[in-house]
Coordinates of C-alpha atoms in Angstrom, one line a residue:
M1 CA 40.0 -33.6 73.9
F2 CA 36.4 -33.2 72.8
K3 CA 36.7 -35.2 70.1
N4 CA 37.5 -37.9 72.7
K5 CA 34.5 -36.8 74.6
R6 CA 32.5 -37.1 71.5
L7 CA 33.5 -40.6 70.9
S8 CA 33.6 -41.6 74.0
S9 CA 30.5 -40.9 74.6
A10 CA 29.5 -42.5 70.7
I11 CA 30.8 -45.6 72.3
I12 CA 28.6 -45.7 75.5
I13 CA 25.2 -45.2 73.6
V14 CA 26.2 -47.7 71.1
L15 CA 26.8 -50.2 73.8
S16 CA 23.5 -49.4 75.4
I17 CA 21.6 -50.3 72.7
L18 CA 23.4 -53.4 72.8
F19 CA 22.8 -53.8 75.8
W20 CA 18.8 -53.1 75.9
G21 CA 18.8 -55.0 72.5
N22 CA 19.8 -57.8 73.9
Q23 CA 17.9 -57.2 77.1
Q24 CA 14.9 -57.1 75.0
L25 CA 15.3 -60.5 73.0
F26 CA 16.4 -62.3 76.3
S27 CA 12.9 -61.4 77.4
Q28 CA 10.9 -62.5 74.7
D29 CA 8.8 -65.2 76.1
I30 CA 10.4 -68.1 75.9
Q31 CA 7.8 -72.2 75.8
I32 CA 8.3 -75.3 77.4
R33 CA 7.0 -78.5 76.7
S34 CA 7.8 -82.1 77.0
Y35 CA 7.0 -85.9 74.6
V36 CA 8.1 -89.4 75.5
S37 CA 8.7 -91.7 72.3
K38 CA 5.9 -94.1 73.3
N39 CA 2.5 -94.2 75.4
K40 CA 3.0 -97.9 76.3
V41 CA 5.4 -99.7 77.1
G42 CA 6.2 -103.0 78.9
I43 CA 7.4 -103.1 82.2
N44 CA 11.2 -104.3 81.3
E45 CA 11.2 -101.7 78.5
N46 CA 12.5 -97.7 78.0
F47 CA 11.9 -95.1 76.5
T48 CA 12.4 -91.6 75.9
Y49 CA 11.3 -88.6 77.9
S50 CA 12.0 -84.8 76.2
I51 CA 11.9 -81.5 77.8
E52 CA 11.8 -78.4 75.1
V53 CA 12.6 -75.2 76.0
S54 CA 12.0 -72.8 73.0
G55 CA 12.2 -68.9 72.2
K56 CA 14.2 -66.3 70.7
S57 CA 16.7 -66.1 72.2
T58 CA 20.3 -67.7 73.0
S59 CA 20.3 -67.5 76.5
L60 CA 17.8 -70.4 76.8
P61 CA 17.6 -71.1 80.5
D62 CA 18.4 -74.9 81.1
P63 CA 14.5 -76.9 82.3
V64 CA 14.2 -78.4 86.0
A65 CA 13.0 -81.9 85.5
P66 CA 10.5 -83.4 87.5
D67 CA 10.3 -86.0 90.6
F68 CA 11.0 -89.5 88.4
K69 CA 9.7 -91.4 91.0
D70 CA 7.8 -94.2 89.4
F71 CA 11.0 -94.9 87.3
Y72 CA 14.4 -95.5 86.7
V73 CA 16.9 -92.6 85.1
L74 CA 18.8 -95.0 82.4
S75 CA 20.4 -92.0 81.4
G76 CA 20.1 -88.4 80.6
P77 CA 20.0 -85.6 81.0
N78 CA 21.3 -85.0 77.3
T79 CA 20.8 -82.1 75.9
S80 CA 21.2 -80.4 72.2
T81 CA 20.8 -77.2 71.3
S82 CA 19.4 -75.9 67.6
I83 CA 18.7 -72.2 66.1
Q84 CA 17.9 -71.5 62.9
F85 CA 16.7 -68.1 60.9
V86 CA 13.4 -68.0 59.2
N87 CA 12.8 -64.8 57.0
G88 CA 15.6 -63.0 59.2
R89 CA 14.3 -64.3 62.6
M90 CA 16.0 -66.6 64.7
S91 CA 14.5 -68.8 67.1
A92 CA 16.5 -71.5 69.2
T93 CA 15.7 -74.4 70.8
K94 CA 16.9 -76.5 74.1
V95 CA 16.1 -80.5 74.7
H96 CA 17.3 -82.5 77.2
T97 CA 16.8 -85.7 76.4
Y98 CA 15.8 -89.2 79.8
Y99 CA 15.6 -92.7 78.9
L100 CA 13.5 -93.5 81.5
Q101 CA 12.6 -97.9 82.8
P102 CA 9.0 -97.9 84.9
K103 CA 9.2 -99.4 88.1
K104 CA 5.7 -100.7 88.2
K105 CA 2.5 -101.6 85.9
G106 CA -0.4 -99.7 85.4
Q107 CA -1.6 -95.4 84.9
L108 CA 2.1 -93.7 85.9
N109 CA 2.3 -89.9 86.0
I110 CA 5.2 -88.0 85.0
P111 CA 5.3 -84.5 86.6
P112 CA 5.7 -80.8 84.6
A113 CA 9.0 -79.9 84.0
T114 CA 9.6 -76.6 85.0
V115 CA 12.1 -73.8 84.6
K116 CA 12.6 -70.2 85.9
R117 CA 12.5 -66.8 83.8
K118 CA 12.7 -63.5 85.7
G119 CA 11.0 -64.5 89.1
K120 CA 8.1 -66.5 87.5
T121 CA 8.0 -70.4 86.7
I122 CA 6.2 -71.8 83.7
K123 CA 5.3 -75.0 83.4
S124 CA 5.2 -78.1 80.7
N125 CA 2.1 -80.7 79.7
A126 CA 2.0 -83.8 82.4
I127 CA 2.3 -87.0 80.8
T128 CA 0.3 -90.5 81.6
I129 CA 2.6 -94.2 80.9
T130 CA 0.3 -96.9 80.1
V131 CA 2.6 -100.2 81.7
V132 CA 1.7 -103.2 80.8
D133 CA 3.2 -106.5 81.6
Q134 CA 5.1 -107.3 78.0
P135 CA 6.0 -104.2 75.4
Q136 CA 4.4 -104.7 72.3
T137 CA 6.2 -106.7 69.9
A138 CA 7.1 -105.4 66.2
Q139 CA 6.7 -107.8 63.4
K140 CA 9.5 -109.6 62.9
P141 CA 12.1 -108.6 59.6
S142 CA 12.0 -110.4 56.0
R143 CA 16.0 -109.9 54.7
Q144 CA 13.5 -109.7 51.4
R145 CA 12.7 -106.6 49.5
K146 CA 8.4 -106.7 48.7
A147 CA 6.9 -104.7 46.7
P148 CA 5.6 -101.1 48.3
K149 CA 1.6 -102.1 47.7
K150 CA 2.2 -104.9 49.5
T151 CA 3.7 -104.4 52.1
T152 CA 2.8 -103.3 55.7
D153 CA 4.3 -101.8 58.6
R154 CA 3.9 -102.3 62.6
D155 CA 5.4 -98.5 62.9
L156 CA 2.8 -97.7 60.6
L157 CA -0.3 -99.1 62.8
G158 CA -1.4 -98.1 66.2
Q159 CA 0.0 -93.9 67.1
S160 CA 2.0 -94.1 65.0
I161 CA -0.2 -92.1 61.7
Y162 CA -3.6 -91.7 61.7
L163 CA -6.0 -89.2 60.1
K164 CA -8.3 -86.7 62.0
T165 CA -11.8 -84.7 60.8
E166 CA -11.8 -81.5 62.6
V167 CA -15.0 -79.6 62.5
S168 CA -15.5 -75.7 63.6
K169 CA -18.9 -77.3 65.1
R170 CA -21.2 -79.9 65.4
K171 CA -24.6 -78.0 66.0
A172 CA -26.1 -75.3 63.0
Y173 CA -28.4 -73.3 61.2
V174 CA -29.6 -74.6 58.0
G175 CA -27.3 -72.5 55.7
E176 CA -25.0 -72.1 58.7
Q177 CA -21.0 -72.6 57.2
I178 CA -19.3 -75.2 58.9
V179 CA -15.1 -75.5 58.4
V180 CA -14.3 -79.0 58.2
A181 CA -10.0 -79.6 58.6
Y182 CA -8.6 -83.8 57.2
K183 CA -5.7 -83.4 59.0
L184 CA -3.0 -86.1 58.8
Y185 CA -0.8 -86.6 62.4
F186 CA 2.1 -88.4 62.0
R187 CA 5.4 -89.3 63.6
V188 CA 7.1 -91.8 60.4
N189 CA 8.5 -89.8 57.4
V190 CA 5.8 -89.2 54.8
S191 CA 6.7 -89.1 51.3
G192 CA 2.9 -88.7 49.8
Y193 CA -0.7 -89.1 50.1
D194 CA -3.4 -89.8 47.6
F195 CA -7.2 -89.0 47.9
K196 CA -8.7 -92.9 48.0
K197 CA -12.4 -91.6 48.6
L198 CA -13.8 -88.4 48.8
P199 CA -17.2 -88.0 50.8
S200 CA -20.4 -87.0 48.5
N201 CA -22.0 -85.8 52.1
P202 CA -25.5 -85.9 50.9
G203 CA -27.5 -83.2 52.6
F204 CA -24.6 -80.7 52.0
W205 CA -23.6 -77.9 50.1
T206 CA -19.9 -78.0 50.2
E207 CA -17.0 -75.6 48.9
E208 CA -13.0 -76.2 49.0
F209 CA -10.6 -73.8 50.1
E210 CA -7.5 -73.3 47.9
M211 CA -4.9 -75.4 49.3
P212 CA -1.0 -74.8 49.4
G213 CA 1.5 -77.0 46.9
Q214 CA 2.8 -78.1 49.9
P215 CA 0.3 -79.0 53.2
I216 CA 2.6 -76.6 56.3
I217 CA 3.5 -78.6 58.9
S218 CA 3.2 -78.1 62.5
S219 CA 3.6 -80.2 65.8
E220 CA 1.7 -80.9 68.6
I221 CA 1.8 -83.2 71.3
V222 CA -1.1 -85.3 71.3
N223 CA -0.9 -88.0 75.2
G224 CA 2.7 -87.3 75.6
L225 CA 3.2 -87.8 71.8
N226 CA 5.8 -85.5 69.5
Y227 CA 2.9 -85.5 66.2
N228 CA 3.8 -84.0 63.6
V229 CA 0.4 -82.4 61.6
A230 CA -0.1 -81.6 58.1
T231 CA -4.0 -80.4 57.0
I232 CA -4.3 -82.0 53.3
R233 CA -7.5 -81.0 52.7
K234 CA -10.2 -78.3 54.1
I235 CA -14.1 -77.3 52.9
A236 CA -17.0 -75.6 53.9
I237 CA -20.2 -77.3 54.6
F238 CA -23.8 -75.8 53.9
P239 CA -26.6 -77.8 55.7
T240 CA -29.3 -77.9 53.2
Q241 CA -31.9 -79.6 55.8
S242 CA -32.2 -80.0 59.4
G243 CA -32.1 -83.3 61.5
E244 CA -28.5 -85.0 62.7
L245 CA -26.7 -85.3 59.0
T246 CA -23.5 -87.1 59.2
L247 CA -19.9 -85.7 58.0
E248 CA -18.6 -89.0 55.4
P249 CA -15.1 -90.2 56.2
I250 CA -12.8 -89.9 54.2
S251 CA -10.4 -92.0 52.4
V252 CA -6.2 -91.8 51.6
M253 CA -3.0 -93.7 50.3
V254 CA -0.4 -92.2 53.1
E255 CA 3.0 -93.3 51.0
A256 CA 6.3 -93.1 54.1
R257 CA 9.3 -94.6 54.8
V258 CA 10.1 -96.6 58.1
Q259 CA 13.6 -97.7 59.3
R260 CA 13.2 -101.7 60.3
R261 CA 14.0 -102.2 63.8
S262 CA 16.5 -105.0 63.5
R263 CA 17.3 -108.0 65.9
S264 CA 20.9 -108.7 65.0
I265 CA 23.9 -107.6 63.0
F266 CA 23.1 -109.1 59.8
D267 CA 19.2 -107.7 59.4
S268 CA 20.9 -104.0 60.3
F269 CA 23.5 -104.9 57.4
F270 CA 21.0 -106.2 54.9
D271 CA 18.1 -103.6 55.8
D272 CA 18.1 -100.8 53.5
P273 CA 20.2 -97.2 55.5
F274 CA 17.1 -95.4 54.3
G275 CA 14.4 -97.5 55.0
R276 CA 11.5 -99.6 53.4
V277 CA 8.8 -97.6 51.9
V278 CA 5.0 -98.8 53.0
Q279 CA 2.0 -98.0 52.1
K280 CA -0.9 -97.9 54.2
T281 CA -4.5 -96.2 53.9
L282 CA -5.8 -94.3 56.3
S283 CA -9.5 -93.2 57.3
S284 CA -11.3 -91.1 58.7
K285 CA -14.0 -91.6 61.8
P286 CA -17.6 -90.2 60.2
I287 CA -19.1 -87.4 62.0
K288 CA -22.5 -86.4 63.5
I289 CA -23.7 -82.6 63.1
K290 CA -26.9 -81.3 64.3
V291 CA -28.8 -79.3 62.2
M292 CA -31.6 -76.1 63.1
E293 CA -34.3 -75.2 62.0
L294 CA -34.3 -71.5 61.2
P295 CA -36.7 -69.4 63.5
Q296 CA -40.1 -68.6 62.2
E297 CA -39.8 -65.3 65.1
G298 CA -38.5 -62.0 63.8
R299 CA -38.2 -63.9 59.9
P300 CA -38.6 -60.8 57.4
A301 CA -41.3 -61.1 54.7
D302 CA -38.3 -60.4 52.1
F303 CA -36.2 -63.1 53.5
N304 CA -35.4 -65.5 51.0
G305 CA -33.3 -68.2 53.1
A306 CA -28.9 -66.3 53.3
V307 CA -27.4 -67.1 56.2
G308 CA -24.2 -65.4 57.5
R309 CA -22.7 -62.1 57.3
Y310 CA -23.7 -59.5 54.9
N311 CA -23.6 -56.2 53.1
L312 CA -25.8 -54.2 50.8
D313 CA -24.5 -52.1 48.5
V314 CA -26.5 -49.6 45.4
K315 CA -24.9 -47.5 43.5
I316 CA -26.3 -45.9 40.3
D317 CA -23.9 -44.3 37.7
K318 CA -25.0 -40.7 37.2
T319 CA -28.7 -39.6 38.5
D320 CA -29.3 -36.8 35.7
V321 CA -30.1 -37.8 32.2
K322 CA -31.7 -37.5 28.9
T323 CA -34.8 -39.8 27.8
N324 CA -34.0 -43.2 26.1
D325 CA -30.3 -43.1 27.9
A326 CA -29.3 -46.3 29.2
V327 CA -28.2 -46.4 33.3
S328 CA -26.1 -49.1 35.2
L329 CA -27.6 -49.5 38.3
K330 CA -25.9 -52.0 39.9
V331 CA -26.2 -54.0 43.1
T332 CA -23.5 -55.7 45.4
I333 CA -23.7 -58.5 48.4
A334 CA -20.7 -59.5 50.2
G335 CA -20.1 -60.9 53.2
E336 CA -19.4 -63.9 55.1
G337 CA -21.4 -67.4 54.6
N338 CA -22.9 -69.6 50.7
I339 CA -22.5 -66.2 48.1
K340 CA -23.3 -68.6 45.8
M341 CA -27.0 -69.1 47.0
V342 CA -27.2 -65.8 47.3
N343 CA -30.8 -63.6 45.9
V344 CA -30.4 -60.5 44.6
P345 CA -32.7 -58.6 46.2
D346 CA -35.5 -57.2 43.1
V347 CA -35.5 -53.6 41.6
I348 CA -38.7 -52.0 41.6
V349 CA -38.5 -49.1 39.3
P350 CA -41.5 -46.7 38.0
P351 CA -43.6 -47.6 35.0
D352 CA -41.9 -45.2 33.0
I353 CA -38.7 -46.3 33.4
E354 CA -37.5 -49.9 31.2
K355 CA -35.4 -52.3 33.4
Y356 CA -33.2 -55.6 31.8
D357 CA -32.4 -58.7 33.6
P358 CA -29.7 -58.8 35.4
K359 CA -26.2 -59.5 34.8
I360 CA -25.1 -61.2 37.6
K361 CA -21.4 -62.4 38.5
T362 CA -20.4 -63.8 41.9
E363 CA -17.0 -64.2 43.3
L364 CA -15.2 -66.3 45.7
D365 CA -12.5 -65.6 48.0
N366 CA -11.6 -69.6 49.4
V367 CA -8.3 -68.7 50.5
G368 CA -8.9 -67.9 54.3
A369 CA -10.3 -69.0 57.5
R370 CA -13.8 -68.8 56.0
I371 CA -15.5 -68.8 53.1
R372 CA -16.2 -65.5 51.7
G373 CA -17.4 -63.6 48.4
K374 CA -19.1 -60.8 46.3
K375 CA -22.2 -61.7 43.9
K376 CA -22.7 -58.2 42.1
A377 CA -25.9 -57.6 39.6
E378 CA -26.2 -54.6 37.4
I379 CA -29.9 -54.0 36.3
I380 CA -29.9 -51.5 32.9
L381 CA -32.5 -48.8 32.7
I382 CA -34.1 -46.8 30.4
P383 CA -36.4 -43.6 31.0
R384 CA -38.7 -43.2 28.4
V385 CA -40.2 -40.5 30.1
P386 CA -39.1 -36.6 31.0
G387 CA -39.5 -36.1 35.0
D388 CA -38.5 -36.6 38.2
F389 CA -38.3 -40.6 39.7
L390 CA -37.4 -42.2 42.2
I391 CA -36.2 -45.7 42.7
K392 CA -37.0 -47.0 45.5
P393 CA -34.9 -48.8 48.2
L394 CA -33.1 -52.0 48.3
T395 CA -34.4 -54.3 50.9
F396 CA -32.1 -57.5 51.9
S397 CA -32.8 -59.7 54.8
Y398 CA -30.6 -62.8 56.1
F399 CA -30.2 -64.7 59.1
D400 CA -27.8 -64.4 61.5
P401 CA -26.2 -67.4 63.4
Q402 CA -24.0 -66.0 65.7
T403 CA -26.8 -63.9 67.5
G404 CA -29.7 -65.7 66.2
K405 CA -30.7 -63.1 64.7
Y406 CA -32.3 -61.9 61.1
V407 CA -31.1 -58.4 60.0
T408 CA -32.8 -56.3 57.4
L409 CA -30.4 -54.3 54.9
R410 CA -31.5 -51.3 53.6
S411 CA -30.5 -49.1 50.4
K412 CA -31.2 -45.0 50.5
A413 CA -33.9 -44.4 48.0
I414 CA -32.1 -43.2 44.8
P415 CA -33.8 -39.7 42.5
L416 CA -33.4 -39.8 38.7
H417 CA -33.9 -36.5 36.5
V418 CA -34.5 -37.0 33.0
S419 CA -34.6 -34.5 30.8
G420 CA -35.4 -33.9 26.5
Q421 CA -38.6 -35.4 24.9
R422 CA -40.6 -38.0 25.9
G423 CA -39.3 -41.1 24.1
V424 CA -40.6 -44.2 22.5
A425 CA -41.8 -46.9 24.1
M426 CA -41.1 -50.7 23.6
S427 CA -44.8 -51.2 22.5
Q428 CA -45.0 -48.6 20.0
P429 CA -43.4 -49.5 16.5
L430 CA -41.2 -47.9 14.9
G431 CA -41.2 -46.8 10.9
G432 CA -41.2 -49.8 8.6
G433 CA -43.3 -52.1 11.8
A434 CA -40.5 -52.6 13.7
S435 CA -40.2 -52.0 17.0
L436 CA -37.3 -51.7 19.9
D437 CA -36.4 -54.7 21.9
Q438 CA -33.6 -55.8 24.3
R439 CA -31.3 -54.8 21.1
Y440 CA -31.1 -51.6 21.7
V441 CA -29.2 -51.6 25.1
D442 CA -27.1 -54.6 23.4
L443 CA -25.8 -51.6 20.7
I444 CA -24.4 -48.9 22.6
G445 CA -21.0 -48.0 22.2
R446 CA -21.2 -50.3 18.4
D447 CA -24.3 -48.3 16.2
I448 CA -22.6 -46.9 14.2
R449 CA -21.8 -48.7 10.9
F450 CA -18.5 -47.6 8.9
I451 CA -19.3 -47.3 5.0
K452 CA -16.0 -49.7 3.5
E453 CA -14.3 -47.3 1.2
F454 CA -13.0 -50.7 -1.1
S455 CA -14.6 -53.8 -2.4
Q456 CA -13.8 -56.0 -4.7
F457 CA -16.3 -56.7 -7.4
Q458 CA -16.9 -59.7 -10.0
P459 CA -18.1 -59.2 -14.1
V460 CA -21.5 -61.1 -14.8
G461 CA -21.4 -64.6 -15.6
Y462 CA -18.2 -64.7 -13.4
K463 CA -17.7 -68.7 -12.9
I464 CA -15.5 -69.3 -10.1
Y465 CA -14.8 -72.8 -10.7
R466 CA -12.9 -72.5 -14.2
S467 CA -10.4 -70.4 -11.4
F468 CA -7.4 -71.9 -10.4
K469 CA -7.7 -70.6 -7.2
F470 CA -10.6 -72.2 -7.0
W471 CA -9.2 -75.6 -7.4
G472 CA -5.9 -75.1 -5.4
L473 CA -8.2 -74.6 -2.3
I474 CA -9.6 -77.7 -3.3
G475 CA -6.9 -79.6 -3.4
F476 CA -5.4 -78.1 0.1
G477 CA -8.2 -79.0 2.2
F478 CA -8.5 -82.2 0.9
I479 CA -4.2 -82.3 1.4
F480 CA -5.6 -81.1 4.6
L481 CA -7.5 -83.5 5.2
I482 CA -5.7 -86.4 4.6
V483 CA -2.9 -85.3 6.4
F484 CA -4.8 -85.3 9.7
V485 CA -6.2 -89.1 9.0
L486 CA -2.6 -89.9 9.5
V487 CA -1.8 -88.0 12.4
N488 CA -4.9 -88.4 14.1
D489 CA -4.4 -91.9 13.5
Y490 CA -0.9 -92.2 14.3
Q491 CA -1.7 -90.2 17.9
A492 CA -4.6 -92.8 18.5
R493 CA -1.6 -95.7 18.4
I494 CA 0.5 -93.6 20.4
S495 CA -2.0 -93.2 23.3
G496 CA -2.6 -97.1 23.4
D497 CA 0.4 -97.5 23.9
E498 CA 1.7 -96.6 27.5
R499 CA 5.4 -97.2 27.2
L500 CA 6.4 -95.1 24.6
V501 CA 4.1 -92.4 25.9
R502 CA 6.3 -92.8 29.0
S503 CA 9.5 -92.9 27.3
R504 CA 8.5 -90.0 25.0
K505 CA 7.8 -87.4 28.1
A506 CA 10.7 -89.2 30.5
G507 CA 12.6 -85.9 29.4
R508 CA 10.0 -84.0 29.7
M509 CA 8.7 -85.1 32.8
A510 CA 12.7 -84.6 34.2
A511 CA 12.4 -81.5 33.6
K512 CA 9.9 -80.4 35.5
Q513 CA 11.6 -81.8 38.3
L514 CA 15.1 -79.9 37.6
S515 CA 13.0 -76.8 37.7
K516 CA 11.4 -77.6 40.4
A517 CA 14.6 -78.3 42.5
R518 CA 16.0 -74.6 40.8
D519 CA 13.6 -72.3 42.4
L520 CA 14.5 -74.6 45.5
L521 CA 18.3 -73.6 45.6
K522 CA 18.2 -70.5 47.8
S523 CA 15.7 -71.7 49.8
G524 CA 15.7 -73.2 53.2
E525 CA 13.9 -76.1 52.6
Y526 CA 16.7 -78.3 51.4
D527 CA 14.4 -81.7 52.1
Q528 CA 12.2 -80.3 49.1
F529 CA 15.5 -79.6 46.7
Y530 CA 16.6 -83.1 47.2
R531 CA 13.5 -84.8 46.5
A532 CA 12.4 -82.7 44.0
V533 CA 16.4 -84.0 42.2
S534 CA 15.5 -87.7 43.4
N535 CA 12.3 -88.0 41.9
A536 CA 14.1 -86.0 38.9
L537 CA 16.0 -89.0 38.5
Q538 CA 14.2 -91.7 39.2
G539 CA 11.3 -90.9 37.1
F540 CA 13.6 -90.2 34.2
V541 CA 15.5 -94.0 34.3
R542 CA 11.8 -95.5 35.3
D543 CA 10.0 -94.0 32.6
K544 CA 12.4 -94.5 30.0
L545 CA 13.3 -98.1 30.6
N546 CA 9.6 -98.7 32.0
I547 CA 10.4 -100.2 35.2
D548 CA 7.6 -100.0 38.3
L549 CA 8.1 -98.0 41.1
S550 CA 8.0 -101.3 43.1
D551 CA 10.9 -102.4 41.1
F552 CA 13.1 -99.9 41.5
S553 CA 16.2 -100.3 43.3
T554 CA 20.4 -99.8 42.8
P555 CA 20.9 -103.5 41.8
T556 CA 18.0 -103.4 39.3
V557 CA 19.1 -100.0 37.8
R558 CA 22.6 -101.0 37.1
K559 CA 21.5 -103.9 35.8
H560 CA 19.2 -102.4 33.2
L561 CA 21.6 -99.7 32.5
N562 CA 24.3 -101.9 31.3
E563 CA 22.3 -104.2 29.2
R564 CA 21.7 -101.1 27.1
K565 CA 25.7 -101.0 26.5
I566 CA 26.3 -97.5 28.3
D567 CA 29.1 -96.3 29.8
P568 CA 30.1 -97.8 33.0
A569 CA 31.1 -94.3 33.8
V570 CA 28.3 -92.7 33.5
V571 CA 26.1 -95.4 35.5
D572 CA 28.2 -95.1 38.5
E573 CA 27.4 -91.3 38.5
Y574 CA 24.1 -91.8 38.1
I575 CA 24.1 -94.0 41.1
A576 CA 26.0 -91.7 42.8
V577 CA 24.6 -89.2 42.5
L578 CA 21.2 -90.6 43.0
E579 CA 21.9 -91.8 46.5
E580 CA 23.9 -88.9 47.6
A581 CA 20.3 -87.1 47.0
D582 CA 18.3 -90.0 48.8
F583 CA 20.4 -88.9 51.6
R584 CA 20.3 -85.6 52.3
Q585 CA 16.5 -85.6 51.8
F586 CA 16.7 -87.6 54.6
A587 CA 19.6 -87.2 56.7
N588 CA 17.8 -83.6 57.6
I589 CA 21.6 -81.9 57.1
P590 CA 21.7 -78.5 56.0
D591 CA 23.8 -77.7 53.3
S592 CA 24.9 -74.0 51.7
P593 CA 22.8 -72.1 48.1
E594 CA 26.5 -73.0 47.3
E595 CA 27.1 -76.7 47.8
R596 CA 22.8 -77.8 46.2
Q597 CA 24.0 -75.4 43.5
K598 CA 27.5 -77.6 42.5
F599 CA 25.0 -80.8 42.8
Y600 CA 21.9 -79.9 40.8
D601 CA 24.7 -79.2 37.9
R602 CA 25.9 -82.5 38.8
A603 CA 22.4 -84.2 38.4
K604 CA 21.5 -82.3 35.1
K605 CA 24.7 -83.4 34.0
V606 CA 24.0 -86.7 34.2
L607 CA 20.5 -86.5 33.0
T608 CA 22.5 -85.0 30.2
S609 CA 24.7 -87.9 29.6
L610 CA 22.1 -90.5 30.0
E611 CA 19.8 -88.9 27.7
K612 CA 22.4 -89.7 24.7
W613 CA 22.3 -93.1 25.6
I614 CA 18.3 -94.6 26.1

């Protein structure tokens, strides 16, 4: 009976914990937002309107659609739900989609959608739709494939993809840090990008932020459209002069894969099911920045132009020394700003203490949200006279742009007790006419030279050119010179043959891509995994057979491989693996690590087979 009571109590406690945990999970905040497929349509054109509810609970409430009084509801709501697990954390998303058609022309508004949670109403964003007489016409489809470098597409025009420059502020002081982020907004499948023109930005000192290997992609609703956003470059600029300065634009070549909008069943049949690769050059807009001079009021006498926020730290390794002993004084300035242009304050010492030039080291931290760093200076001091000395406090002044005021930092005075006898000053000659200079400090720690116990002597009259060793070394040097000339000539001829270089490096480049795919086997980035496998398969054949990217297609590859008399089974397997990699890369179909491992082994096996033939 006692055991049953204990068991019942345990069950009640477990159920209470589960119920409380579920309530806590459901009580997490939820988010709601709305977006459309296009914000400019024709009077007879339809578009999609989506309401997205997201949170950390699988029991997400259904949103309440707004009043579509200016639109015909052709279909909806069509509901879809997705659940994701990232780093052990669950998130769920529920999307309600409507197909709408405007009733009239002009600027039409879609009110916010709502969702209720614990008696509170949460609203999404409102959206404005511009309705015109005729919809935007798409470019007439062509059944002939064109080289990607010459292809343009209306899906890459207008609002589908653009480049934006964001600055932390447009009004700053001379020397103040301004963070600049170059963001790519896109609603197409971007497969790569390359910088064509990086601005020089005259009038600014520029520092680059460290960027991840793959840009982090987020989502943002702009004018009612849902965009993917990726920060592709981030810099910090420091104005070096006052006035109105211009931040020059940046140019980026973007490569994207788009689906052709077909008008007939034949166009749809002949189109590439994975879309076409197109390229477009995007440029950001120049930005005007007003730069103000630093105020004269309250400027300290020791101000040297440092702008930002800093700390001053002064340390000495020992305060009780003997005459002629070296003392290390370290001065560190750390903080936020252009640390490379910060000057370390001068150390004032008594005349009986020798001071050597400081050894300065700069450390830059460019990983966080703003540029930070440290400037360290080490000064060697050597007291020559015994007694008690006082190293005066160091002062460092900087301008804080956030408060608009100057700040002066002051260290503490450092007492130094010197014992022993009076030392030899640098100006006093040593025995033999020599004098003590700065090299004395460099010999600390290595001023003892040990006597060599073993030495090899030669008899008087020994002539080295009569020995076999002498002529052997000369002969070896001559042979080495000939081999060096031949190898250098061979390398020069190889480097001039681009096709040969590509062919020789094909296996190494493919192995590099496969290694990258192996690292992504157990991650959730399955699209990146299949992209790496596809790059390995494509790159190996392109480099080995010298096929341009614009000419790379399934018929072309099959033709080149068949001309090499390769086993048809190997060719078919290569084509099948390549097409599956491309399909899974863009189809957005999740799979398990075990399936990826099998596909990885399959791709590695087909590359090994191809390497035996070409």
